[in-house]
Amino acid sequence: TLTQGKVLRHYLLGLTQISAETEVVIQEKNRSTRDDLWETLHFARERGLRGIAIISVLVHLARCQELFRKALEVEPEFGEYGVRFLASEVILMYHLPEMAQSLPEFLISAAYCRSAEQERRGIADLRANRYWGLSDRPASSGKLYEKS
């Protein structure tokens, strides 16, 4: 089955000089950013990784960082993993400089501004413990994440 992750992995590997030893993991079963982050952190623990790059579109990056802070409340050792958050647009601009001219227009588009507002509300909900993702509901403890 062709998935968005498989297409993006192929595109990323074609654009970059990633070494053959670098493992690019595609998460195919998750339903939300929350799930993606949680699975990534557990994957890093299982593999003993000490460097993780979370790549997301710019508009989602702040919420990813807030979700990470929430995960640290439950499992503080995740802070030892050297997590970096990178905007996919910046990576693409580095490898496709011609994108740089269209990015400012994109960042002021109505669609981007709507998404940015939704993200701001999501972050406010996260900070107020009212955020559960798309259709996700809190665990029995009422928390966004539970220690595993």
PDB file of C-alpha atoms in Angstrom:
ATOM      1  CA  THR A   1       0.000   0.000   0.000  1.00  0.00           C
ATOM      2  CA  LEU A   2       1.284   3.411  -0.933  1.00  0.00           C
ATOM      3  CA  THR A   3       1.109   5.784   2.025  1.00  0.00           C
ATOM      4  CA  GLN A   4       1.988   9.426   2.543  1.00  0.00           C
ATOM      5  CA  GLY A   5       4.895   8.341   4.734  1.00  0.00           C
ATOM      6  CA  LYS A   6       6.323   6.076   2.022  1.00  0.00           C
ATOM      7  CA  VAL A   7       6.102   8.823  -0.589  1.00  0.00           C
ATOM      8  CA  LEU A   8       7.735  11.363   1.729  1.00  0.00           C
ATOM      9  CA  ARG A   9      10.480   8.898   2.718  1.00  0.00           C
ATOM     10  CA  HIS A  10      11.296   8.285  -0.952  1.00  0.00           C
ATOM     11  CA  TYR A  11      11.321  12.031  -1.613  1.00  0.00           C
ATOM     12  CA  LEU A  12      13.456  12.795   1.462  1.00  0.00           C
ATOM     13  CA  LEU A  13      16.037  10.156   0.586  1.00  0.00           C
ATOM     14  CA  GLY A  14      16.192  11.464  -2.976  1.00  0.00           C
ATOM     15  CA  LEU A  15      16.811  15.030  -1.811  1.00  0.00           C
ATOM     16  CA  THR A  16      19.331  14.445   0.931  1.00  0.00           C
ATOM     17  CA  GLN A  17      22.651  12.777   1.475  1.00  0.00           C
ATOM     18  CA  ILE A  18      21.357  10.556   4.275  1.00  0.00           C
ATOM     19  CA  SER A  19      23.739   7.691   4.826  1.00  0.00           C
ATOM     20  CA  ALA A  20      22.686   4.102   4.278  1.00  0.00           C
ATOM     21  CA  GLU A  21      23.096   3.510   8.034  1.00  0.00           C
ATOM     22  CA  THR A  22      20.379   6.052   8.860  1.00  0.00           C
ATOM     23  CA  GLU A  23      17.044   4.442   9.523  1.00  0.00           C
ATOM     24  CA  VAL A  24      14.002   6.397   8.354  1.00  0.00           C
ATOM     25  CA  VAL A  25      10.966   5.035  10.176  1.00  0.00           C
ATOM     26  CA  ILE A  26       7.458   5.314   8.795  1.00  0.00           C
ATOM     27  CA  GLN A  27       4.679   5.143  11.348  1.00  0.00           C
ATOM     28  CA  GLU A  28       1.701   3.657   9.573  1.00  0.00           C
ATOM     29  CA  LYS A  29      -0.682   2.780  12.391  1.00  0.00           C
ATOM     30  CA  ASN A  30      -0.951   6.031  14.309  1.00  0.00           C
ATOM     31  CA  ARG A  31      -3.978   8.287  14.112  1.00  0.00           C
ATOM     32  CA  SER A  32      -2.646  11.548  15.508  1.00  0.00           C
ATOM     33  CA  THR A  33       0.396  13.680  16.200  1.00  0.00           C
ATOM     34  CA  ARG A  34       0.048  12.643  19.824  1.00  0.00           C
ATOM     35  CA  ASP A  35       0.327   8.966  18.868  1.00  0.00           C
ATOM     36  CA  ASP A  36       3.226   9.654  16.481  1.00  0.00           C
ATOM     37  CA  LEU A  37       5.270  11.397  19.136  1.00  0.00           C
ATOM     38  CA  TRP A  38       4.539   8.793  21.830  1.00  0.00           C
ATOM     39  CA  GLU A  39       5.480   5.924  19.523  1.00  0.00           C
ATOM     40  CA  THR A  40       8.647   7.706  18.423  1.00  0.00           C
ATOM     41  CA  LEU A  41       9.779   8.235  22.007  1.00  0.00           C
ATOM     42  CA  HIS A  42       9.149   4.583  22.865  1.00  0.00           C
ATOM     43  CA  PHE A  43      10.930   3.505  19.687  1.00  0.00           C
ATOM     44  CA  ALA A  44      13.947   5.582  20.771  1.00  0.00           C
ATOM     45  CA  ARG A  45      13.912   3.947  24.200  1.00  0.00           C
ATOM     46  CA  GLU A  46      13.721   0.428  22.758  1.00  0.00           C
ATOM     47  CA  ARG A  47      16.591   1.119  20.354  1.00  0.00           C
ATOM     48  CA  GLY A  48      18.734   3.040  22.849  1.00  0.00           C
ATOM     49  CA  LEU A  49      18.793   6.117  20.609  1.00  0.00           C
ATOM     50  CA  ARG A  50      20.196   9.386  21.854  1.00  0.00           C
ATOM     51  CA  GLY A  51      19.272  11.623  18.941  1.00  0.00           C
ATOM     52  CA  ILE A  52      15.816  12.053  17.425  1.00  0.00           C
ATOM     53  CA  ALA A  53      14.591  14.509  14.809  1.00  0.00           C
ATOM     54  CA  ILE A  54      10.857  15.157  14.793  1.00  0.00           C
ATOM     55  CA  ILE A  55      10.033  16.593  11.377  1.00  0.00           C
ATOM     56  CA  SER A  56       6.660  18.222  10.864  1.00  0.00           C
ATOM     57  CA  VAL A  57       5.186  21.022   8.846  1.00  0.00           C
ATOM     58  CA  LEU A  58       5.914  24.409  10.367  1.00  0.00           C
ATOM     59  CA  VAL A  59       2.340  25.084  11.410  1.00  0.00           C
ATOM     60  CA  HIS A  60       2.288  21.919  13.575  1.00  0.00           C
ATOM     61  CA  LEU A  61       5.730  22.281  15.146  1.00  0.00           C
ATOM     62  CA  ALA A  62       4.735  24.256  18.260  1.00  0.00           C
ATOM     63  CA  ARG A  63       1.999  21.724  19.096  1.00  0.00           C
ATOM     64  CA  CYS A  64       4.507  18.887  18.631  1.00  0.00           C
ATOM     65  CA  GLN A  65       6.798  20.607  21.109  1.00  0.00           C
ATOM     66  CA  GLU A  66       3.939  21.070  23.576  1.00  0.00           C
ATOM     67  CA  LEU A  67       2.980  17.397  23.237  1.00  0.00           C
ATOM     68  CA  PHE A  68       6.613  16.538  23.966  1.00  0.00           C
ATOM     69  CA  ARG A  69       6.502  18.656  27.144  1.00  0.00           C
ATOM     70  CA  LYS A  70       3.378  16.731  28.181  1.00  0.00           C
ATOM     71  CA  ALA A  71       5.131  13.424  27.507  1.00  0.00           C
ATOM     72  CA  LEU A  72       8.042  14.573  29.697  1.00  0.00           C
ATOM     73  CA  GLU A  73       5.629  15.087  32.590  1.00  0.00           C
ATOM     74  CA  VAL A  74       4.854  11.368  32.426  1.00  0.00           C
ATOM     75  CA  GLU A  75       8.239   9.967  31.401  1.00  0.00           C
ATOM     76  CA  PRO A  76      10.999  12.508  32.246  1.00  0.00           C
ATOM     77  CA  GLU A  77      13.717  10.230  30.838  1.00  0.00           C
ATOM     78  CA  PHE A  78      12.481  11.119  27.342  1.00  0.00           C
ATOM     79  CA  GLY A  79      14.343  14.388  27.902  1.00  0.00           C
ATOM     80  CA  GLU A  80      17.614  12.468  27.585  1.00  0.00           C
ATOM     81  CA  TYR A  81      16.963  11.567  23.945  1.00  0.00           C
ATOM     82  CA  GLY A  82      18.275  14.754  22.359  1.00  0.00           C
ATOM     83  CA  VAL A  83      14.985  15.515  20.603  1.00  0.00           C
ATOM     84  CA  ARG A  84      15.134  18.175  17.897  1.00  0.00           C
ATOM     85  CA  PHE A  85      12.099  19.624  16.147  1.00  0.00           C
ATOM     86  CA  LEU A  86      12.539  20.562  12.508  1.00  0.00           C
ATOM     87  CA  ALA A  87      10.164  22.238  10.072  1.00  0.00           C
ATOM     88  CA  SER A  88       9.859  20.262   6.847  1.00  0.00           C
ATOM     89  CA  GLU A  89       9.615  23.525   4.862  1.00  0.00           C
ATOM     90  CA  VAL A  90      13.073  24.562   6.075  1.00  0.00           C
ATOM     91  CA  ILE A  91      14.533  21.223   5.051  1.00  0.00           C
ATOM     92  CA  LEU A  92      12.915  21.464   1.623  1.00  0.00           C
ATOM     93  CA  MET A  93      14.117  25.057   1.158  1.00  0.00           C
ATOM     94  CA  TYR A  94      17.662  23.938   1.926  1.00  0.00           C
ATOM     95  CA  HIS A  95      17.488  21.289  -0.768  1.00  0.00           C
ATOM     96  CA  LEU A  96      15.176  23.192  -3.140  1.00  0.00           C
ATOM     97  CA  PRO A  97      16.140  26.875  -2.898  1.00  0.00           C
ATOM     98  CA  GLU A  98      13.515  27.753  -5.506  1.00  0.00           C
ATOM     99  CA  MET A  99      10.890  27.039  -2.822  1.00  0.00           C
ATOM    100  CA  ALA A 100      12.138  30.004  -0.803  1.00  0.00           C
ATOM    101  CA  GLN A 101      10.336  32.477  -3.057  1.00  0.00           C
ATOM    102  CA  SER A 102       6.908  30.875  -2.595  1.00  0.00           C
ATOM    103  CA  LEU A 103       7.114  30.258   1.163  1.00  0.00           C
ATOM    104  CA  PRO A 104       6.248  33.814   2.291  1.00  0.00           C
ATOM    105  CA  GLU A 105       3.109  33.751   0.149  1.00  0.00           C
ATOM    106  CA  PHE A 106       2.165  30.385   1.592  1.00  0.00           C
ATOM    107  CA  LEU A 107       2.679  31.606   5.171  1.00  0.00           C
ATOM    108  CA  ILE A 108       0.137  34.408   4.732  1.00  0.00           C
ATOM    109  CA  SER A 109      -2.428  32.332   2.846  1.00  0.00           C
ATOM    110  CA  ALA A 110      -5.918  31.981   4.304  1.00  0.00           C
ATOM    111  CA  ALA A 111      -5.503  28.200   4.612  1.00  0.00           C
ATOM    112  CA  TYR A 112      -2.236  28.526   6.542  1.00  0.00           C
ATOM    113  CA  CYS A 113      -3.695  31.203   8.825  1.00  0.00           C
ATOM    114  CA  ARG A 114      -6.722  28.973   9.580  1.00  0.00           C
ATOM    115  CA  SER A 115      -4.426  26.058  10.384  1.00  0.00           C
ATOM    116  CA  ALA A 116      -2.233  28.272  12.553  1.00  0.00           C
ATOM    117  CA  GLU A 117      -5.278  29.427  14.529  1.00  0.00           C
ATOM    118  CA  GLN A 118      -6.402  25.822  15.056  1.00  0.00           C
ATOM    119  CA  GLU A 119      -2.906  24.971  16.269  1.00  0.00           C
ATOM    120  CA  ARG A 120      -2.919  27.917  18.707  1.00  0.00           C
ATOM    121  CA  ARG A 121      -6.239  26.702  20.143  1.00  0.00           C
ATOM    122  CA  GLY A 122      -4.846  23.159  20.359  1.00  0.00           C
ATOM    123  CA  ILE A 123      -1.812  24.379  22.293  1.00  0.00           C
ATOM    124  CA  ALA A 124      -4.031  26.380  24.665  1.00  0.00           C
ATOM    125  CA  ASP A 125      -6.161  23.264  25.198  1.00  0.00           C
ATOM    126  CA  LEU A 126      -3.045  21.179  25.840  1.00  0.00           C
ATOM    127  CA  ARG A 127      -1.829  23.629  28.453  1.00  0.00           C
ATOM    128  CA  ALA A 128      -5.267  23.633  30.097  1.00  0.00           C
ATOM    129  CA  ASN A 129      -5.463  19.789  29.979  1.00  0.00           C
ATOM    130  CA  ARG A 130      -8.459  19.901  27.618  1.00  0.00           C
ATOM    131  CA  TYR A 131      -6.756  18.395  24.574  1.00  0.00           C
ATOM    132  CA  TRP A 132      -7.233  14.779  23.547  1.00  0.00           C
ATOM    133  CA  GLY A 133      -6.392  14.791  19.844  1.00  0.00           C
ATOM    134  CA  LEU A 134      -8.876  14.120  17.082  1.00  0.00           C
ATOM    135  CA  SER A 135     -11.141  11.408  18.438  1.00  0.00           C
ATOM    136  CA  ASP A 136      -8.842  10.296  21.212  1.00  0.00           C
ATOM    137  CA  ARG A 137     -10.090  10.239  24.745  1.00  0.00           C
ATOM    138  CA  PRO A 138      -7.991  10.375  27.858  1.00  0.00           C
ATOM    139  CA  ALA A 139      -6.718   7.245  29.446  1.00  0.00           C
ATOM    140  CA  SER A 140      -8.486   5.990  32.545  1.00  0.00           C
ATOM    141  CA  SER A 141      -6.343   8.356  34.595  1.00  0.00           C
ATOM    142  CA  GLY A 142      -7.658  11.346  32.639  1.00  0.00           C
ATOM    143  CA  LYS A 143      -4.145  12.148  31.406  1.00  0.00           C
ATOM    144  CA  LEU A 144      -3.008  12.695  27.853  1.00  0.00           C
ATOM    145  CA  TYR A 145      -0.221  10.133  28.285  1.00  0.00           C
ATOM    146  CA  GLU A 146       0.250   7.313  30.756  1.00  0.00           C
ATOM    147  CA  LYS A 147       3.573   5.849  31.869  1.00  0.00           C
ATOM    148  CA  SER A 148       4.324   2.608  30.103  1.00  0.00           C
TER     149      SER A 148
END
